[in-house]
Coordinates of C-alpha atoms (C1' of nucleotides) in Angstrom, one line a residue:
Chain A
X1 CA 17.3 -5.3 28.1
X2 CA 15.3 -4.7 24.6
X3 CA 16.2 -5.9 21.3
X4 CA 19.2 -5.1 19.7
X5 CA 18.9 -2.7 16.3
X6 CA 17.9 -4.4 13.2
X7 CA 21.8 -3.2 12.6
X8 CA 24.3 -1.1 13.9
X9 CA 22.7 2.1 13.0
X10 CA 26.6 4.7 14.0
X11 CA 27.8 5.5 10.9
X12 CA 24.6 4.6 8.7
X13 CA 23.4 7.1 6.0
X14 CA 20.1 8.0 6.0
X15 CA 17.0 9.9 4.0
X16 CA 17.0 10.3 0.4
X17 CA 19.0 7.3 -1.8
X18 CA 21.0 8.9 -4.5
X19 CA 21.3 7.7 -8.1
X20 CA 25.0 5.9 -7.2
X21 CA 23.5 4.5 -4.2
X22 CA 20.8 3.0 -6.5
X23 CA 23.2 1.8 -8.7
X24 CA 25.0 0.0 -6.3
X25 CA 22.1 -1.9 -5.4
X26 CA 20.5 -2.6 -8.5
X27 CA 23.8 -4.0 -9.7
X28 CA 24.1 -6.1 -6.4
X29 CA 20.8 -7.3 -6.2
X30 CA 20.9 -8.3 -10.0
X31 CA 24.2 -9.7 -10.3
X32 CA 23.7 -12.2 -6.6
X33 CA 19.8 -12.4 -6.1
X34 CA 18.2 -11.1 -2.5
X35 CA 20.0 -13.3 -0.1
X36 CA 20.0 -12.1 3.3
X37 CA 18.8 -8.4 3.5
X38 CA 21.3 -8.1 6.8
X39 CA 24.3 -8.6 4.7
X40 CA 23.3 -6.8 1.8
X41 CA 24.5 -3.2 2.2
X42 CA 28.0 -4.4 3.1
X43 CA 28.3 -6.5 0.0
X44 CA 26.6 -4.0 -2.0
X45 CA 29.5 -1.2 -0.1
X46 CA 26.6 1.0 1.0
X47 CA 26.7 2.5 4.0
X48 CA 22.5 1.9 4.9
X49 CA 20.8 -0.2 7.0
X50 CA 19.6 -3.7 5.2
X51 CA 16.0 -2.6 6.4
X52 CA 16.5 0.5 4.2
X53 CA 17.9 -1.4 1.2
X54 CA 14.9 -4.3 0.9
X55 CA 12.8 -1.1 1.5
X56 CA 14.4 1.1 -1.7
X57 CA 14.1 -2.1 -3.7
X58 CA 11.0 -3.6 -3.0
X59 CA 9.3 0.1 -3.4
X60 CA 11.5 1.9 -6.0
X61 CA 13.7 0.0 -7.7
X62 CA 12.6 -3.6 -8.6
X63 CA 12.2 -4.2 -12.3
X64 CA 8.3 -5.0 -12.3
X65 CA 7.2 -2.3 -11.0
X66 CA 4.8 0.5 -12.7
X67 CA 4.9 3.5 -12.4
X68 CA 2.8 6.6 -12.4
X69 CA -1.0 6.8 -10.9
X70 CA -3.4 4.1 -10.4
X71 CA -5.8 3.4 -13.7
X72 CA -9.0 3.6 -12.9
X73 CA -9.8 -0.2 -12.9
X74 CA -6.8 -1.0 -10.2
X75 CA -8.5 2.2 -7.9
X76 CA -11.3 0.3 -7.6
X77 CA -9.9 -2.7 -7.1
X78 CA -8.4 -1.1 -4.3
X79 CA -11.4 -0.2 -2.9
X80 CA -13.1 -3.3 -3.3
X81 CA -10.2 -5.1 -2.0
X82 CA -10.0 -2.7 1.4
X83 CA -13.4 -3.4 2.1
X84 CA -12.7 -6.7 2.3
X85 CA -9.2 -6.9 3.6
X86 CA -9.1 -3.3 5.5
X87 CA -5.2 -1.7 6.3
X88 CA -3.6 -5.2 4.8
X89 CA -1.8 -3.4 2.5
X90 CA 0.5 -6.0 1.6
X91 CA -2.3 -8.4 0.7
X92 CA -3.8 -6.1 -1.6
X93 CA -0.5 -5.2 -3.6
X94 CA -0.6 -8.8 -3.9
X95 CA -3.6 -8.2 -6.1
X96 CA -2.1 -5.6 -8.1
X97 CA 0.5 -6.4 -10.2
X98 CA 3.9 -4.3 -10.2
X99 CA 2.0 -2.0 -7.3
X100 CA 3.7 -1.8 -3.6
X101 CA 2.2 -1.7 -0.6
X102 CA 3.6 1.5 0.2
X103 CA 2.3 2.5 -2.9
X104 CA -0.9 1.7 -2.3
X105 CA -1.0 2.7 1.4
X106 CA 0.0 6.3 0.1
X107 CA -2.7 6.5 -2.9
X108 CA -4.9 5.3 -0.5
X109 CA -4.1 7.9 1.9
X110 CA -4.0 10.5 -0.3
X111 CA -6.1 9.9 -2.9
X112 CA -9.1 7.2 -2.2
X113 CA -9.8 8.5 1.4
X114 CA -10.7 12.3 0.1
X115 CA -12.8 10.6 -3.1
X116 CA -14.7 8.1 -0.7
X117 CA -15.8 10.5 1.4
X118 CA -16.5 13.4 -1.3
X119 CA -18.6 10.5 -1.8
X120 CA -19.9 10.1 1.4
X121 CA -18.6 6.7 2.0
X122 CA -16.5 6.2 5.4
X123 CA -13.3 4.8 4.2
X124 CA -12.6 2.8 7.0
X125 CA -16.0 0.9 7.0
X126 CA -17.0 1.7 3.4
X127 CA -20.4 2.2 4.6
X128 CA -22.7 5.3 3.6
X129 CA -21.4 8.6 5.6
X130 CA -24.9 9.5 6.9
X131 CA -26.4 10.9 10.1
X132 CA -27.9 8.1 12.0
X133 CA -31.6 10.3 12.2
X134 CA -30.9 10.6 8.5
X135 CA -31.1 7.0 7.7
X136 CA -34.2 5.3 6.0
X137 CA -36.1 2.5 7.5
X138 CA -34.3 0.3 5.6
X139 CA -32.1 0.7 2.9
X140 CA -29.5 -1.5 0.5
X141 CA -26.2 1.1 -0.2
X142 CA -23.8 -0.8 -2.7
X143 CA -20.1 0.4 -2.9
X144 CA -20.4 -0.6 -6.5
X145 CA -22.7 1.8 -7.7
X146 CA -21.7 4.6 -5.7
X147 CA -18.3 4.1 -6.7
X148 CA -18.8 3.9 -10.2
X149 CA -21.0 6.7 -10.5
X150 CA -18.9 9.1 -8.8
X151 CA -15.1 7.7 -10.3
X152 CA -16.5 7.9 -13.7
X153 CA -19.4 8.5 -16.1
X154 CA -17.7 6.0 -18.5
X155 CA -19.8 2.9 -18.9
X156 CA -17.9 0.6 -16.6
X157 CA -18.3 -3.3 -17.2
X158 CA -17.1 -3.8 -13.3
X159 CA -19.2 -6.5 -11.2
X160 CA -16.7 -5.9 -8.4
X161 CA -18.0 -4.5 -5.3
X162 CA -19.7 -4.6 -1.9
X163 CA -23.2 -4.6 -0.9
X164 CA -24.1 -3.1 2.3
X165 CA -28.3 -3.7 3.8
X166 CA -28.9 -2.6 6.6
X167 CA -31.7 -1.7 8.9
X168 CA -31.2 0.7 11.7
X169 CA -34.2 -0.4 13.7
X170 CA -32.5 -3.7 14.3
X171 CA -29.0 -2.5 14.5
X172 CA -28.1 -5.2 11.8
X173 CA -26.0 -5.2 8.5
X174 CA -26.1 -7.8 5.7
X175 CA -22.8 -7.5 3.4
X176 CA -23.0 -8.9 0.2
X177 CA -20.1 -9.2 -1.9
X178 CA -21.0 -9.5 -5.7
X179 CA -18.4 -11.2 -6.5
X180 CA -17.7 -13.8 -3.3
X181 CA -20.7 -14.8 -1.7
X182 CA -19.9 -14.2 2.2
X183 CA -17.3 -11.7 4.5
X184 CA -17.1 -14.7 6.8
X185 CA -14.9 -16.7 4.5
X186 CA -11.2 -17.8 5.4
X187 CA -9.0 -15.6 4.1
X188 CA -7.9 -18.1 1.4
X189 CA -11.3 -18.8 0.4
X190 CA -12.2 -15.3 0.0
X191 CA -9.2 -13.9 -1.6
X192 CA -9.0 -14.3 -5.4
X193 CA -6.3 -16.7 -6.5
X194 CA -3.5 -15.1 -8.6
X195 CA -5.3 -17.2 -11.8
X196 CA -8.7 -15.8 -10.8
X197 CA -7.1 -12.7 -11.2
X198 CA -5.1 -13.0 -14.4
X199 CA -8.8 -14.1 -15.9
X200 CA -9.7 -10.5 -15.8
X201 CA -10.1 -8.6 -19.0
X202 CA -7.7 -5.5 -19.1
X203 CA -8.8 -3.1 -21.5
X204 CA -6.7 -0.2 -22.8
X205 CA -9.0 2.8 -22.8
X206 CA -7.8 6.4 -23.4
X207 CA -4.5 5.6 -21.7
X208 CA -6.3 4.3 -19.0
X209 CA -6.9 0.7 -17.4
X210 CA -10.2 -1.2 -17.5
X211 CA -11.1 -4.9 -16.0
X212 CA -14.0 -6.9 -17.5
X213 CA -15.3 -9.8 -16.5
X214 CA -14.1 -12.2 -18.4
X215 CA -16.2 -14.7 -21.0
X216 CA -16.7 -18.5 -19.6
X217 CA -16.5 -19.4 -23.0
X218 CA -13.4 -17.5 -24.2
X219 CA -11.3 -17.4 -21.3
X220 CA -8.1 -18.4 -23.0
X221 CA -8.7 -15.2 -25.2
X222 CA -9.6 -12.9 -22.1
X223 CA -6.5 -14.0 -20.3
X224 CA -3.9 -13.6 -22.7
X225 CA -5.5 -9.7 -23.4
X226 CA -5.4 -9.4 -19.7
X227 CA -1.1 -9.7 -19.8
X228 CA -1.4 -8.0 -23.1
X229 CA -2.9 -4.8 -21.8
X230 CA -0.9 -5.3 -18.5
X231 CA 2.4 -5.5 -19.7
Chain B
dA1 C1' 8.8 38.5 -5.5
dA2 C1' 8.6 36.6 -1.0
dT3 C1' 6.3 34.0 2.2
dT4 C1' 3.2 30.6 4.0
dC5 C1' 0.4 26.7 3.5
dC6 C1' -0.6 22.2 2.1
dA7 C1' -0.7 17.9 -0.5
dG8 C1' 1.9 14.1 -2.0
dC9 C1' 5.3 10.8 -1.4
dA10 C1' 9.7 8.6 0.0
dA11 C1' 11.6 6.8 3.9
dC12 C1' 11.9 5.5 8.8
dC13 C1' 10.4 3.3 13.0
dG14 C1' 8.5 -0.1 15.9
dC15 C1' 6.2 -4.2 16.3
dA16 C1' 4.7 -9.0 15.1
dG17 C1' 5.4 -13.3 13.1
dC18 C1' 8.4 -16.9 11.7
dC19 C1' 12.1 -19.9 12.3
dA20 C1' 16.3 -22.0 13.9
dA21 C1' 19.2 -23.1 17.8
Chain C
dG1 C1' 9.2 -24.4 25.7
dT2 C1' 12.3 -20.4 25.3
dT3 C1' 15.3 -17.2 23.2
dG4 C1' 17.2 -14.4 19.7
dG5 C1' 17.8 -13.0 14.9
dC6 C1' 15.7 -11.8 10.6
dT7 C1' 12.1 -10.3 7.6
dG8 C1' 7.9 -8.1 6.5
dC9 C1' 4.1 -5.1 7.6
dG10 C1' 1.6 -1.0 8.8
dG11 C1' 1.7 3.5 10.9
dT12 C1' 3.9 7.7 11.0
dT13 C1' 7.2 11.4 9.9
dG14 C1' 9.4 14.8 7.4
dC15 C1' 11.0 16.7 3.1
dT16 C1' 9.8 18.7 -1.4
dG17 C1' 7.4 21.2 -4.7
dG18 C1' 3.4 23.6 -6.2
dA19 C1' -0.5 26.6 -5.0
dA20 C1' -2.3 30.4 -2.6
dT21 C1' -1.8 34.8 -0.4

DNA sequence: AATTCCAGCAACCGCAGCCAA
DNA sequence: GTTGGCTGCGGTTGCTGGAAT
């Protein structure tokens, strides 16, 4: 039996949207909200799938969304994040503001993967990319430090990252996280609430991005600069 | 100048999860 | 408890433009 198609696909246009396509949408999706995505492309008088439509929008056309490369400070956020949350992609566009998952999962791909392991990080397990007869006794690697040396030689103010210990005559790993005290955490305990998030210090610098930890004692201040800088 | 190669990115596909009937 | 529909997610594909030959 199988499922039937997410819609009757005969008929359906597909690949590239053009700009009237667009506008269709966007004026749709503005004038009546997203209702149900099934429904939209025949209101809208577009011959796509609904699929394809929440896809164009939640990517491409949505009015929050930035444009243009990752800033430094959301790369390694990025980073930080996949070591924690690995291909979630969704969850860590949470974290970013005006970024998509697809976004993301693209940079990633593109971008990240070939730095990390210029690097000589794996980017799947973030740990060191080194020859098991290679390996000290012991040794503590931090995703941190690596990551800021090699992204930048700008003094970086950010306490984000992952620690790594391990020993290879035990077989065992320690993972610190500098920020969050243990990977065994429920998701919701681990994962930075939205506000946690908005307490972060952006900082304009050269055109690019920069996150700070922000001040206890001025926090007000820090977050209103944060949504400053941001938007 | 023409052709080939390759990186980057937009878009598609299939699956899983959720929810209502 | 089961089934079917809808939405969202993550992996993958394929097109495009720039670089290399």
């Amino acid at each position: 039996m199988g499922r039937q198609p997410c819609c009757e696909k005969v008929g359906l246009k597909k690949g590239p949207w053009t700009p009237e396509e667009d506008k269709k949408l966007i004026t749709f999706l503005l004038d009546n909200g997203q209702c149900c995505w099934r429904a939209v492309p025949k209101l809208a008088g577009l011959l796509r799938c609904g699929k394809s439509c929440r896809l164009r929008w939640t990517n491409y056309l949505r009015p929050d969304l930035k444009r243009g490369l990752l800033s430094e400070a959301e790369e390694k956020l990025v980073i930080d994040l996949h070591s924690q949350l690995g291909n979630r992609w969704s969850k860590i566009a949470a974290r970013l503001p005006g970024r998509t998952d697809n976004e993301i999962k693209n940079y990633w791909n593109t971008h990240i993967k070939k730095k990390l392991k210029k690097m000589g990080i794996d980017p799947i397990t973030h740990m060191p990319l080194v020859p098991e007869d290679q390996l000290p006794a012991s040794a503590t690697f931090s995703t941190k430090e690596i990551v800021s040396s090699c992204l930048s030689s700008s003094s970086s103010t950010t306490t984000i990252g992952t620690t790594w210990s391990f020993s290879p005559t035990n077989s065992s790993v320690k993972v610190e996280n500098n920020q969050l005290e243990s990977m065994e955490w429920p998701e919701s305990d681990y994962l930075w609430g939205m506000d946690d998030f908005m307490r972060w210090h952006f900082v304009s610098k050269e055109g690019e991005g920069e996150l700070k930890c922000p001040d206890p004692s001025n926090q007000l201040v820090q977050e209103e600069s944060w949504k400053v800088g941001l938007f």
